[in-house]
mmCIF file of C-alpha atoms in Angstrom:
data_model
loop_
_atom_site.group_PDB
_atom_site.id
_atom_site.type_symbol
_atom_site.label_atom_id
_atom_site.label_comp_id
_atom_site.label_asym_id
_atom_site.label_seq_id
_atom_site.Cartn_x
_atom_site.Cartn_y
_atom_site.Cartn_z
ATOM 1 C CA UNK J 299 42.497 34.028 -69.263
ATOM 2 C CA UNK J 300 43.213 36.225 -65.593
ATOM 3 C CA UNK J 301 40.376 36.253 -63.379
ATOM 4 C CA UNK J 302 40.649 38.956 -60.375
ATOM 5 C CA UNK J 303 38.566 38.516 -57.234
ATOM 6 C CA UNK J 304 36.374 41.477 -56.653
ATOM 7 C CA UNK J 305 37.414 44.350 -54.466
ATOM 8 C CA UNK J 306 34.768 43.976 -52.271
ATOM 9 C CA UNK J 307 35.201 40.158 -51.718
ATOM 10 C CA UNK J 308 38.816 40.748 -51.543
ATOM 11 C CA UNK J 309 38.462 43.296 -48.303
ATOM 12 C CA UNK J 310 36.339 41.063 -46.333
ATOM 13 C CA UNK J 311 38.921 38.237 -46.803
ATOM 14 C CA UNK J 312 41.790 40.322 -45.463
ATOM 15 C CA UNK J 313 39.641 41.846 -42.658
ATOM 16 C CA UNK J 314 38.371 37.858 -41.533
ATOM 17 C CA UNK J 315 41.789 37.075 -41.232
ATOM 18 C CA UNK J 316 43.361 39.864 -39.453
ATOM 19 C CA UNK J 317 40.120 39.779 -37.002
ATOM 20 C CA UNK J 318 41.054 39.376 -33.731
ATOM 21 C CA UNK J 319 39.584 36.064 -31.139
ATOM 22 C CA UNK J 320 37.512 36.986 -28.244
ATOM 23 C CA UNK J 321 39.207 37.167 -25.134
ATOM 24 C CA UNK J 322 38.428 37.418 -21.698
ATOM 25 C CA UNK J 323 39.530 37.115 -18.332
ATOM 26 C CA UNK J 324 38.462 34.552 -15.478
ATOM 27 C CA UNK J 325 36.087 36.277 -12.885
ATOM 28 C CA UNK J 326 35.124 35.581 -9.428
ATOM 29 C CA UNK J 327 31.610 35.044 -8.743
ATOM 30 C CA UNK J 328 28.915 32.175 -7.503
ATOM 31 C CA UNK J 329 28.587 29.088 -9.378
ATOM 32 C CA UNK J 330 25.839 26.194 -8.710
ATOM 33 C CA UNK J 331 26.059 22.639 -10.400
ATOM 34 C CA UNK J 332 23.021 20.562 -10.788
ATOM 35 C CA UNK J 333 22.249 17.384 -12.128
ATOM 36 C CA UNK J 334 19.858 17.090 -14.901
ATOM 37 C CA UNK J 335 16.545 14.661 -14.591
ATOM 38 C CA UNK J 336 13.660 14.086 -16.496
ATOM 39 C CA UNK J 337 9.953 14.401 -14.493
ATOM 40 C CA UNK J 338 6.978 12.635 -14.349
ATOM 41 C CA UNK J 339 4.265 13.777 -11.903
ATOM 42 C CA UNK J 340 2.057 10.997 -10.113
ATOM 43 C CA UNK J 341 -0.551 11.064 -6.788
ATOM 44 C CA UNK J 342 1.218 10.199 -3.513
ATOM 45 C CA UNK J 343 0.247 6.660 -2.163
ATOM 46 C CA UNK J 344 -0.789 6.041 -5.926
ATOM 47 C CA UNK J 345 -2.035 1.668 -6.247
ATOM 48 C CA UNK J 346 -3.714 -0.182 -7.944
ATOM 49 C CA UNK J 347 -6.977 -2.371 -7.010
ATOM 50 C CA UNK J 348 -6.879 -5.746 -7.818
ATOM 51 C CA UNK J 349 -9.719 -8.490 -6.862
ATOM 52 C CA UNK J 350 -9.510 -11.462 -4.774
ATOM 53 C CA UNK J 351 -11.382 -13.603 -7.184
ATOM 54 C CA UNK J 352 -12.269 -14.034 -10.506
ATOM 55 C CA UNK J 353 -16.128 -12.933 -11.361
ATOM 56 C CA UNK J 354 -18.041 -10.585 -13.130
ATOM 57 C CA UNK J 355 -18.152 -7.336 -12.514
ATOM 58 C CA UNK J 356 -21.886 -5.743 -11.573
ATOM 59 C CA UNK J 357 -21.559 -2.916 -9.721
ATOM 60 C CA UNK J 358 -19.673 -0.073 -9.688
ATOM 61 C CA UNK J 359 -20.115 2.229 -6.645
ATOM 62 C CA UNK J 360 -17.858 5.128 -7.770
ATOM 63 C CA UNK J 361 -16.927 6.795 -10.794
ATOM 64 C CA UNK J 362 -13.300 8.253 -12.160
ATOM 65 C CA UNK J 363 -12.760 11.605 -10.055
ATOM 66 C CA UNK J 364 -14.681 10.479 -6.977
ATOM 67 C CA UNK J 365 -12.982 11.428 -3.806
ATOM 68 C CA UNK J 366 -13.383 8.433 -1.903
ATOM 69 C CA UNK J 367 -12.168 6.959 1.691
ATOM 70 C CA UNK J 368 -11.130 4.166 3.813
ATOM 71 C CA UNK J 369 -13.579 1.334 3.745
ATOM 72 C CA UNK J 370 -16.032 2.834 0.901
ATOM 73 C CA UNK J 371 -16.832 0.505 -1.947
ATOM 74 C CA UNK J 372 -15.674 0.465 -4.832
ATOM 75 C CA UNK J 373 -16.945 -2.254 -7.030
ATOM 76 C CA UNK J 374 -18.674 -5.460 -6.453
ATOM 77 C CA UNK J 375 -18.133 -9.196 -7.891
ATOM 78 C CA UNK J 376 -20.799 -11.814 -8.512
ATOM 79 C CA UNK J 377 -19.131 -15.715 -8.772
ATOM 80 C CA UNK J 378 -21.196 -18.193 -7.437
ATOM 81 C CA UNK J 379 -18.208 -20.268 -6.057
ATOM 82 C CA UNK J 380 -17.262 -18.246 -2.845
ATOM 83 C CA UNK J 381 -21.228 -18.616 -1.461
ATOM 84 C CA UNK J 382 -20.933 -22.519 -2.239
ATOM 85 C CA UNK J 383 -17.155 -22.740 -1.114
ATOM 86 C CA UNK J 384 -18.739 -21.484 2.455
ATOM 87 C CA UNK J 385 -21.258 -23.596 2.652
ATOM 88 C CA UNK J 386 -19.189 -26.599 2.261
ATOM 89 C CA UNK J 387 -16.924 -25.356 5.126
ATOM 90 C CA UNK J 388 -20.117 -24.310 7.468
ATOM 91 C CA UNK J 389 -20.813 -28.368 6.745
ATOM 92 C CA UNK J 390 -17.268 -29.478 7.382
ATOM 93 C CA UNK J 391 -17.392 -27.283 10.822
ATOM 94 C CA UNK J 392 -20.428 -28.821 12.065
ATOM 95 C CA UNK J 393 -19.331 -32.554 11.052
ATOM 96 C CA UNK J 394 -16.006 -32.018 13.032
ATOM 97 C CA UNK J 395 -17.972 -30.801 15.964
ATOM 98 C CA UNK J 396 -20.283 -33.341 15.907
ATOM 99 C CA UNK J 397 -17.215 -35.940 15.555
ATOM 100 C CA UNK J 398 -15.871 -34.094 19.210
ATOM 101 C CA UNK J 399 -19.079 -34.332 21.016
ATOM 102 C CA UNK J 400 -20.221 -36.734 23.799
ATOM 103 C CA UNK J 401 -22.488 -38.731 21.328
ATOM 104 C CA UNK J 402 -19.677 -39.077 18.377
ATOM 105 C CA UNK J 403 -20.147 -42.266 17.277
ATOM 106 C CA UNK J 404 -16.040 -42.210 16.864
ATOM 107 C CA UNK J 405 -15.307 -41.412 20.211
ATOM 108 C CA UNK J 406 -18.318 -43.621 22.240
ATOM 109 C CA UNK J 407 -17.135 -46.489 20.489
ATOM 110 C CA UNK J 408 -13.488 -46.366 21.763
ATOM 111 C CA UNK J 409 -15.046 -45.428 25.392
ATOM 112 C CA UNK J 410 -17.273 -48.930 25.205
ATOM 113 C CA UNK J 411 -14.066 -50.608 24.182
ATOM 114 C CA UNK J 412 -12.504 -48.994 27.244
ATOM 115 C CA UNK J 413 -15.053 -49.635 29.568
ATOM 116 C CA UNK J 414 -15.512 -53.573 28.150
ATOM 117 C CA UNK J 415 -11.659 -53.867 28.581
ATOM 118 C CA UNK J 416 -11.521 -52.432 31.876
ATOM 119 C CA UNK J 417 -14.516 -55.087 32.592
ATOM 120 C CA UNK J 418 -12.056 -57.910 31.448
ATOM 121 C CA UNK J 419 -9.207 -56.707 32.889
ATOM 122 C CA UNK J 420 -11.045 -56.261 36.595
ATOM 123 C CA UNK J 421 -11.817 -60.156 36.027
ATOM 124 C CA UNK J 422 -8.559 -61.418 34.690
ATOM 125 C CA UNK J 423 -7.084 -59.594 38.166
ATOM 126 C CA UNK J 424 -9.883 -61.231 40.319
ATOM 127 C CA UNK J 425 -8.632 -64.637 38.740
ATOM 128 C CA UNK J 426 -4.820 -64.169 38.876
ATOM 129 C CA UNK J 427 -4.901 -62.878 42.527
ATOM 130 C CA UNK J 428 -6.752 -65.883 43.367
ATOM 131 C CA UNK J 429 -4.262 -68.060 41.086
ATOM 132 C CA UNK J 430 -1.433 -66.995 42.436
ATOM 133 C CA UNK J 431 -2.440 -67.231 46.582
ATOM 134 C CA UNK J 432 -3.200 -70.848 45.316
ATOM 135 C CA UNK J 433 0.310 -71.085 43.420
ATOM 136 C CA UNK J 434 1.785 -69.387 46.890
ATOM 137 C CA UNK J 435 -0.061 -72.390 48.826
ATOM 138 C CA UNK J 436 1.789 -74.795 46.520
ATOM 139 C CA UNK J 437 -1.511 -75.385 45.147
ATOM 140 C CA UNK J 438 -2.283 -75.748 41.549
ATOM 141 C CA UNK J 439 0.056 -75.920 38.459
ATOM 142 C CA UNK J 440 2.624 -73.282 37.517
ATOM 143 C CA UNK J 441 1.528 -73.469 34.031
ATOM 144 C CA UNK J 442 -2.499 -72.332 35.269
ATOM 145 C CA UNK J 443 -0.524 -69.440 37.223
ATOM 146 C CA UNK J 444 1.391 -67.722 34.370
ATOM 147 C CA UNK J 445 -1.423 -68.352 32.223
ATOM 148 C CA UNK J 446 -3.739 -66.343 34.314
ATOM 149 C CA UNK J 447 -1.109 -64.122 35.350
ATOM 150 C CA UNK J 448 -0.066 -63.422 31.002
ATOM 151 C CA UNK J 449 -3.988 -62.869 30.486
ATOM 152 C CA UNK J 450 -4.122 -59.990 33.327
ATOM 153 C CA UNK J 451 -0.989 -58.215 31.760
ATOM 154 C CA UNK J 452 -2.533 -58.766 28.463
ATOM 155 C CA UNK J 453 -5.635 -57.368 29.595
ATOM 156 C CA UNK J 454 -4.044 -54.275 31.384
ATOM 157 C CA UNK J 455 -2.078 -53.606 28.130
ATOM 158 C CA UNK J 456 -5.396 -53.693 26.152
ATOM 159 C CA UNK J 457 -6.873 -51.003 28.471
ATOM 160 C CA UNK J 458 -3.443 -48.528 28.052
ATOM 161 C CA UNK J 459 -3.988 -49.037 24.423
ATOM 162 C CA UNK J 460 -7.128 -48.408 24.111
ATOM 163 C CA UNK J 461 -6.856 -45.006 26.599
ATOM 164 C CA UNK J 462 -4.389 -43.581 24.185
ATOM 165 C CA UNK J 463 -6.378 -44.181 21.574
ATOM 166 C CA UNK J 464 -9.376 -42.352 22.740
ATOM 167 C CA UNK J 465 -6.603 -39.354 23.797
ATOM 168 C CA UNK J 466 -5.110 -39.803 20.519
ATOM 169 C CA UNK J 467 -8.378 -39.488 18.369
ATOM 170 C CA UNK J 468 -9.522 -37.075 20.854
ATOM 171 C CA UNK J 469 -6.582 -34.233 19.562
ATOM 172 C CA UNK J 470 -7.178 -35.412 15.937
ATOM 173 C CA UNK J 471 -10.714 -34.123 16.067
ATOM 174 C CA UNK J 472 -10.082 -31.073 18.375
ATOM 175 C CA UNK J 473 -7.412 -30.326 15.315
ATOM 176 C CA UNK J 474 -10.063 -30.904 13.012
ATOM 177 C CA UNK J 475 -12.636 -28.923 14.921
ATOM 178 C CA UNK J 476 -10.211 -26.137 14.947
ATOM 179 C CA UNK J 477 -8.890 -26.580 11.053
ATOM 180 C CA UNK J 478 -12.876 -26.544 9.714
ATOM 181 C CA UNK J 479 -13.768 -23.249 11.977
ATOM 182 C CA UNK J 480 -10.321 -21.569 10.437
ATOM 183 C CA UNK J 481 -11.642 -23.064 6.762
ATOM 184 C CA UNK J 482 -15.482 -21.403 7.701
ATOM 185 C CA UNK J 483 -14.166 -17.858 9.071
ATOM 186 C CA UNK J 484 -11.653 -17.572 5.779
ATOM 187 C CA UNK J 485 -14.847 -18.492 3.785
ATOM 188 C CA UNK J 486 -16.450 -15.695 4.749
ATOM 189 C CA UNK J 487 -13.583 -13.231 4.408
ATOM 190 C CA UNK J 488 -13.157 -14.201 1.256
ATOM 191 C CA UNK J 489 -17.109 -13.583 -0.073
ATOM 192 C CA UNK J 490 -17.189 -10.362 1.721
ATOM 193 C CA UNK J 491 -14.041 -9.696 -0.549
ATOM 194 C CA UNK J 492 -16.457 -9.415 -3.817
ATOM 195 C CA UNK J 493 -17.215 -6.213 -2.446
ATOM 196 C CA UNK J 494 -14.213 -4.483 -3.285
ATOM 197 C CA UNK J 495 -13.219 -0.797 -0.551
ATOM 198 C CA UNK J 496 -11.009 1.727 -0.556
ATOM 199 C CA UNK J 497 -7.686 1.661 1.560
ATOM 200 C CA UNK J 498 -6.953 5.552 1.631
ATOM 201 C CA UNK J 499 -8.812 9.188 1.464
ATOM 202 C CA UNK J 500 -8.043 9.625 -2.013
ATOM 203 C CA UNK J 501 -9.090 9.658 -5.676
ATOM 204 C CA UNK J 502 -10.355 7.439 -8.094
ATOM 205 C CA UNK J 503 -8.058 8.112 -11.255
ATOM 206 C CA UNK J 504 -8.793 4.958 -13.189
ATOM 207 C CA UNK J 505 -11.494 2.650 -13.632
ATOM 208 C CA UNK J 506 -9.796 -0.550 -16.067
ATOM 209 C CA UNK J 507 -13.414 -2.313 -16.136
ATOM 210 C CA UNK J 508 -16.803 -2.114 -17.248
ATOM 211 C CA UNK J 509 -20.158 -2.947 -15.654
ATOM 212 C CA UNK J 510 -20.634 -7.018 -16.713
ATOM 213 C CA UNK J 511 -16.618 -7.547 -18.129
ATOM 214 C CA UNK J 512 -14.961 -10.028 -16.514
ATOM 215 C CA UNK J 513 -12.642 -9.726 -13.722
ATOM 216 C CA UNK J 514 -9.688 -11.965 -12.651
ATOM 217 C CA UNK J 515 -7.177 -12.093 -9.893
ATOM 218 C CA UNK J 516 -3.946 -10.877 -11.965
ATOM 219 C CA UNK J 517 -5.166 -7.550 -13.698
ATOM 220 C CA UNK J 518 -6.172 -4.757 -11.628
ATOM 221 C CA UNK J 519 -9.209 -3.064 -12.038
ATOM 222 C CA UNK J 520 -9.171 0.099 -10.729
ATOM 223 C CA UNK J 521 -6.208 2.985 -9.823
ATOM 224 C CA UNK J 522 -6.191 4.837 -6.800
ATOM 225 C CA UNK J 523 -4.280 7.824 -5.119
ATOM 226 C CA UNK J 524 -3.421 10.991 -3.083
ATOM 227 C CA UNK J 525 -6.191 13.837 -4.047
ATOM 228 C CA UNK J 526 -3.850 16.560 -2.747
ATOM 229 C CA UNK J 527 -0.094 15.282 -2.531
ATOM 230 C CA UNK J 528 1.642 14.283 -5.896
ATOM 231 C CA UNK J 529 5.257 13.059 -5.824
ATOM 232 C CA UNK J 530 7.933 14.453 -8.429
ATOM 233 C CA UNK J 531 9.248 11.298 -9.849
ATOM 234 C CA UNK J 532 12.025 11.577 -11.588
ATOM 235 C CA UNK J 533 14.780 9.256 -13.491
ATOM 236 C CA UNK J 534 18.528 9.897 -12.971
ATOM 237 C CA UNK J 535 21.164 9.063 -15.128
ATOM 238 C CA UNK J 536 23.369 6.463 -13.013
ATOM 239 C CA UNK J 537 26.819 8.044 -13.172
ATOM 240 C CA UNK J 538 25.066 11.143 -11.565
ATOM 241 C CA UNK J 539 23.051 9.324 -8.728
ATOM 242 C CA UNK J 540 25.918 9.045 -6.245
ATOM 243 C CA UNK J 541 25.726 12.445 -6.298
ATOM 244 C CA UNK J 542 21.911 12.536 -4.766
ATOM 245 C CA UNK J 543 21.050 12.800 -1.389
ATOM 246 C CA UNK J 544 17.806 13.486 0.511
ATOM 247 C CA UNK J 545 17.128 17.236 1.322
ATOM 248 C CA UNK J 546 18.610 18.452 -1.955
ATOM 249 C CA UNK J 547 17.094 21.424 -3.491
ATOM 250 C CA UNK J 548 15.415 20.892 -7.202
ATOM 251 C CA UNK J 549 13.822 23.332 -9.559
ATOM 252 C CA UNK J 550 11.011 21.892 -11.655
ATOM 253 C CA UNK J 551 9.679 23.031 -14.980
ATOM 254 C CA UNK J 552 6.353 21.178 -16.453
ATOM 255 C CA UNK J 553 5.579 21.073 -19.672
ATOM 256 C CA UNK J 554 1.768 22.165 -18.705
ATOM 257 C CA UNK J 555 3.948 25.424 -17.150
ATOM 258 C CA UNK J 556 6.278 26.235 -19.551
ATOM 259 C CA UNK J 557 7.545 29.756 -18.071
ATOM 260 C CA UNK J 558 7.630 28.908 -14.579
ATOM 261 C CA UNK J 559 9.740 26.893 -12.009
ATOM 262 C CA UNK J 560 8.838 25.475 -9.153
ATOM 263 C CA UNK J 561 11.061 24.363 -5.917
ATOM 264 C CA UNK J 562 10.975 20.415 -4.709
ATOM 265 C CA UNK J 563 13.253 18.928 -2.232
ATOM 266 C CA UNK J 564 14.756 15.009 -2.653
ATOM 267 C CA UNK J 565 12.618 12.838 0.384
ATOM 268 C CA UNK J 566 13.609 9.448 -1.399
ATOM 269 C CA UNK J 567 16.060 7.227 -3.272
ATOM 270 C CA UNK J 568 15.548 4.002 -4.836
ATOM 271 C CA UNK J 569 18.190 1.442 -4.501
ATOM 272 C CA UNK J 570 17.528 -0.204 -7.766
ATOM 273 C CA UNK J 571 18.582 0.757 -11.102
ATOM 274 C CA UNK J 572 16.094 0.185 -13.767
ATOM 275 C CA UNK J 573 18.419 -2.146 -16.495
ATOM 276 C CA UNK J 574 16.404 -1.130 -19.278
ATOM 277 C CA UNK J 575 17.509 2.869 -19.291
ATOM 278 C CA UNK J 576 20.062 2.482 -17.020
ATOM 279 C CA UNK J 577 18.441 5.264 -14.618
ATOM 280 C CA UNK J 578 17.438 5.578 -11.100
ATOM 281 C CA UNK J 579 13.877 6.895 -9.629
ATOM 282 C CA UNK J 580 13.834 9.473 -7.274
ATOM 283 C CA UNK J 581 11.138 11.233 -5.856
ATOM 284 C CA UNK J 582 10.966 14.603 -4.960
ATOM 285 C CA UNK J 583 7.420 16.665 -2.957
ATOM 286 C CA UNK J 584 6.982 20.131 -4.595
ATOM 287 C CA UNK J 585 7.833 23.250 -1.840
ATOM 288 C CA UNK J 586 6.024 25.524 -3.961
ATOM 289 C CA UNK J 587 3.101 23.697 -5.432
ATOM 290 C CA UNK J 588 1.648 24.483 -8.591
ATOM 291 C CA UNK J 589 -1.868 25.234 -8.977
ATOM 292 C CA UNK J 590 -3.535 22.538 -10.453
ATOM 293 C CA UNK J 591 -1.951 18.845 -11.019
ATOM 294 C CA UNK J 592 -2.454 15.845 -13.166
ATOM 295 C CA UNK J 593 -0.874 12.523 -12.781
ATOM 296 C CA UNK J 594 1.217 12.395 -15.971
ATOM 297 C CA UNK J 595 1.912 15.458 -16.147
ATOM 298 C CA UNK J 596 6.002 15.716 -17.492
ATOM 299 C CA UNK J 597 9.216 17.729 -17.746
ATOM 300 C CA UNK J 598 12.220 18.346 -16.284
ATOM 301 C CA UNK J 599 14.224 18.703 -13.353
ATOM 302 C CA UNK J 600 17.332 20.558 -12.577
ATOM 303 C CA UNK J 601 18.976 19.124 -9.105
ATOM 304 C CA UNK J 602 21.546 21.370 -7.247
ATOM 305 C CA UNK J 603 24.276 19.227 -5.833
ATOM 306 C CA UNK J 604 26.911 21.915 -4.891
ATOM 307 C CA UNK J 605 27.076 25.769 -4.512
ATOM 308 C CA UNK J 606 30.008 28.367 -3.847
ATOM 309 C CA UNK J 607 29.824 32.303 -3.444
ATOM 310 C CA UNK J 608 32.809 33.204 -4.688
ATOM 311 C CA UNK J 609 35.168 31.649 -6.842
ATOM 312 C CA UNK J 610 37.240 31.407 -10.001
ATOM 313 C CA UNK J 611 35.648 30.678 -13.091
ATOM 314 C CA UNK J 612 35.307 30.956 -17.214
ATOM 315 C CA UNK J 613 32.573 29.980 -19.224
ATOM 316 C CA UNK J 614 32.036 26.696 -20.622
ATOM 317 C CA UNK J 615 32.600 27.619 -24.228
ATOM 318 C CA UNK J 616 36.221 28.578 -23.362
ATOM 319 C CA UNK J 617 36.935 25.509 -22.210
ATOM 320 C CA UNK J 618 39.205 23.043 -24.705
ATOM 321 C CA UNK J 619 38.999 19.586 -23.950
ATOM 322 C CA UNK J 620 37.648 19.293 -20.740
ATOM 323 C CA UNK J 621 40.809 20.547 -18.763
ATOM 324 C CA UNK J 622 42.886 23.158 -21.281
ATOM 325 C CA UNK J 623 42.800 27.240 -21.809
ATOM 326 C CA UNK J 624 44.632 29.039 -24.907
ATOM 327 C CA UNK J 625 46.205 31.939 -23.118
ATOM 328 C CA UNK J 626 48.848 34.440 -24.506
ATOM 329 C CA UNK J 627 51.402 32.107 -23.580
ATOM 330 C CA UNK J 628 50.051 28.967 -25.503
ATOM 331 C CA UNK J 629 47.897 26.136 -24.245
ATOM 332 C CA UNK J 630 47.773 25.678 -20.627
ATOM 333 C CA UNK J 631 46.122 22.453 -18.107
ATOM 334 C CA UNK J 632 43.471 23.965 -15.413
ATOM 335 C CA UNK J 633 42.262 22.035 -12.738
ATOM 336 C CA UNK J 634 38.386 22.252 -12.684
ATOM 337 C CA UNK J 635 35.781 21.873 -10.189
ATOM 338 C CA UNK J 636 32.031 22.739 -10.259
ATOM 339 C CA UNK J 637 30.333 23.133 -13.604
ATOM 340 C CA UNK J 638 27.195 23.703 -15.035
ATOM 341 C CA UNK J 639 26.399 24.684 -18.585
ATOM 342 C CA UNK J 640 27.327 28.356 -18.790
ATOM 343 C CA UNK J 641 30.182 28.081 -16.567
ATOM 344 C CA UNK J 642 33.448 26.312 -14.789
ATOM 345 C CA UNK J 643 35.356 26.458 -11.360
ATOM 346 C CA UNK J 644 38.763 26.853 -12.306
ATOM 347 C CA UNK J 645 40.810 25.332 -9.379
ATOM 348 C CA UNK J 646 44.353 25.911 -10.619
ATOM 349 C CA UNK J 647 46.487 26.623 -13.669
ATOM 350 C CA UNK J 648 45.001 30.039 -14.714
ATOM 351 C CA UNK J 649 44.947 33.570 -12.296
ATOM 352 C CA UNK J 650 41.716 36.533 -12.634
ATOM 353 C CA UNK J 651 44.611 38.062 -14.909
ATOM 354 C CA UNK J 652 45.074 35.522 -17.236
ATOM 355 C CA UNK J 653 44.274 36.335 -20.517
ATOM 356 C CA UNK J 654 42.576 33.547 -22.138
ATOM 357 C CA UNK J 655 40.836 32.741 -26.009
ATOM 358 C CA UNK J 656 37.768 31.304 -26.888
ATOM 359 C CA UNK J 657 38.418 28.156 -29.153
ATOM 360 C CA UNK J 658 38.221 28.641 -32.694
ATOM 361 C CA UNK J 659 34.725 27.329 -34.541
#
């Protein structure tokens, strides 16, 4: 049994293949290329409180939005331990400055051993002078000489001893003196850290803690930042971040915005690659601001990294495999330099009169 295609079908299969490719030729013109970032918008000189001690948390001075500044409080922490941990300094200060004074019972006693050796050692010289202006007269033994003479060195040795001893235990106190007054004054920094202040004029974004929750030393408790100045951060891919430097020109567009684009400029590159997405932060400060900001806020960024007036190019689609044109006289190799998504620099390889074909779907 013949089948025939239908006429109509038949047409539009011989007019599909004769149709011709589009064509077009390379024009001269500007061409920008920009590397490609995602955005996240946060408060300049954004950090986050932590407390000096763990406690309990009964008081809160401010509230989430509060505009607050340097030196205001913020919260306040009840422990016991700091008031008694001063307390027993205060009495460690005033033991080690009663163990310095004139009436120490530490130091007096080594000054009556000094002053009882000094009393021995004034008598064992009275006795070996006179000894030995006997022992010079031929009178007396030799033996009764060194004897005396051994028990007035002895005795002067005694009194050197004990003088460095008393200098000796002298500095020990002043050290302890000195180490129990640093002990006291850290004391009290510490309490008056319980009342927890602002660093910076800024905002209170976040408050982590409620009136009587407990606090500790390695959770923070509060976020604070700019009111005014929010920093475009924003996370490059790192086989595009040597091409970053600071001054370069973005163009922002926020989600909360979704028809508009604002202009930042680059003011700072982190050395450090994140190893878990491979990207690099970079901040950017808006030129034209929008008109209300949120930290959080998201989107995109489009960096410019080069710019020409005038110069050869195609559009991207035309393109075949990163470096190759079909032109009239087959497939030909173009050297290419800026691109962007819509279009390329052609370099070399290709004229403004060469024909060229848009690859086949």
């Amino acid at each position: 049994m013949c089948r025939f295609i239908p006429a109509i079908l038949l047409c539009l299969l011989i007019f599909s293949c004769d149709k011709p490719r589009d064509k077009i030729k390379p024009t001269f013109g500007p061409i920008s290329e920009f590397v490609y970032a995602s955005v996240n918008i946060q408060p300049d000189s954004l950090y986050e409180v932590f407390s000096a001690v763990n406690g309990i948390l009964e008081k809160e001075f401010v509230v989430e939005g509060d505009t607050v500044e340097p030196g205001q409080p913020l919260l306040q922490i009840i422990n016991s331990n700091p008031r008694l941990n001063t307390k027993n300094a205060l009495l460690a200060y005033d033991l080690a400055k009663k163990n310095l004074s004139g009436n120490s019972t530490i130091l007096s006693g080594i000054k009556e051993e000094i002053e009882t050796a000094r009393l021995k050692l004034n008598n064992d010289s009275i006795y070996f002078k006179r000894q030995e202006k006997l022992w010079q007269q031929e009178i007396g033994s030799k033996v009764t000489y060194e004897q005396k003479k051994l028990e007035y060195e002895l005795s002067k040795n005694q009194l050197e001893l004990l003088q460095n001893k008393y200098s000796r235990t002298r500095n020990e106190l002043e050290t302890q003196l000195q180490q129990a007054y640093n002990n006291y004054k850290n004391s009290l920094i510490i309490t008056e850290d319980y009342t927890i202040t602002s660093k910076i004029n800024g905002m209170v974004y976040a408050l982590y803690k409620k009136k009587g929750e407990s606090v500790t030393t390695i959770e923070p408790i509060a976020s604070l930042g700019s009111a005014s100045v929010f920093v475009i951060e924003m996370l490059v891919d790192e086989v595009d971040i040597v091409k970053l430097q600071k001054g370069q020109q973005c163009f922002v567009v926020l989600d909360a915005y979704e028809n508009e684009v604002f202009k930042a400029v680059i003011h700072k590159i982190y050395p450090k690659k994140d190893q878990m997405n491979q990207t690099f932060k970079v901040e950017a400060r808006f030129t034209d601001i929008p008109p209300t900001l949120y930290p959080g806020l998201s989107g995109e960024a489009n960096i410019l990294i080069g710019q020409k007036e005038n110069t050869l190019s195609i559009p991207r689609d035309y393109l075949i495999e990163d470096s190759k044109v079909s032109t009239d006289d087959g497939m030909i190799k173009v050297q290419v330099g800026m691109e962007n998504l819509e279009m390329v620099e052609i370099l070399s390889g290709i004229t403004k009169d060469t024909w060229i074909y848009r690859p086949s779907p």
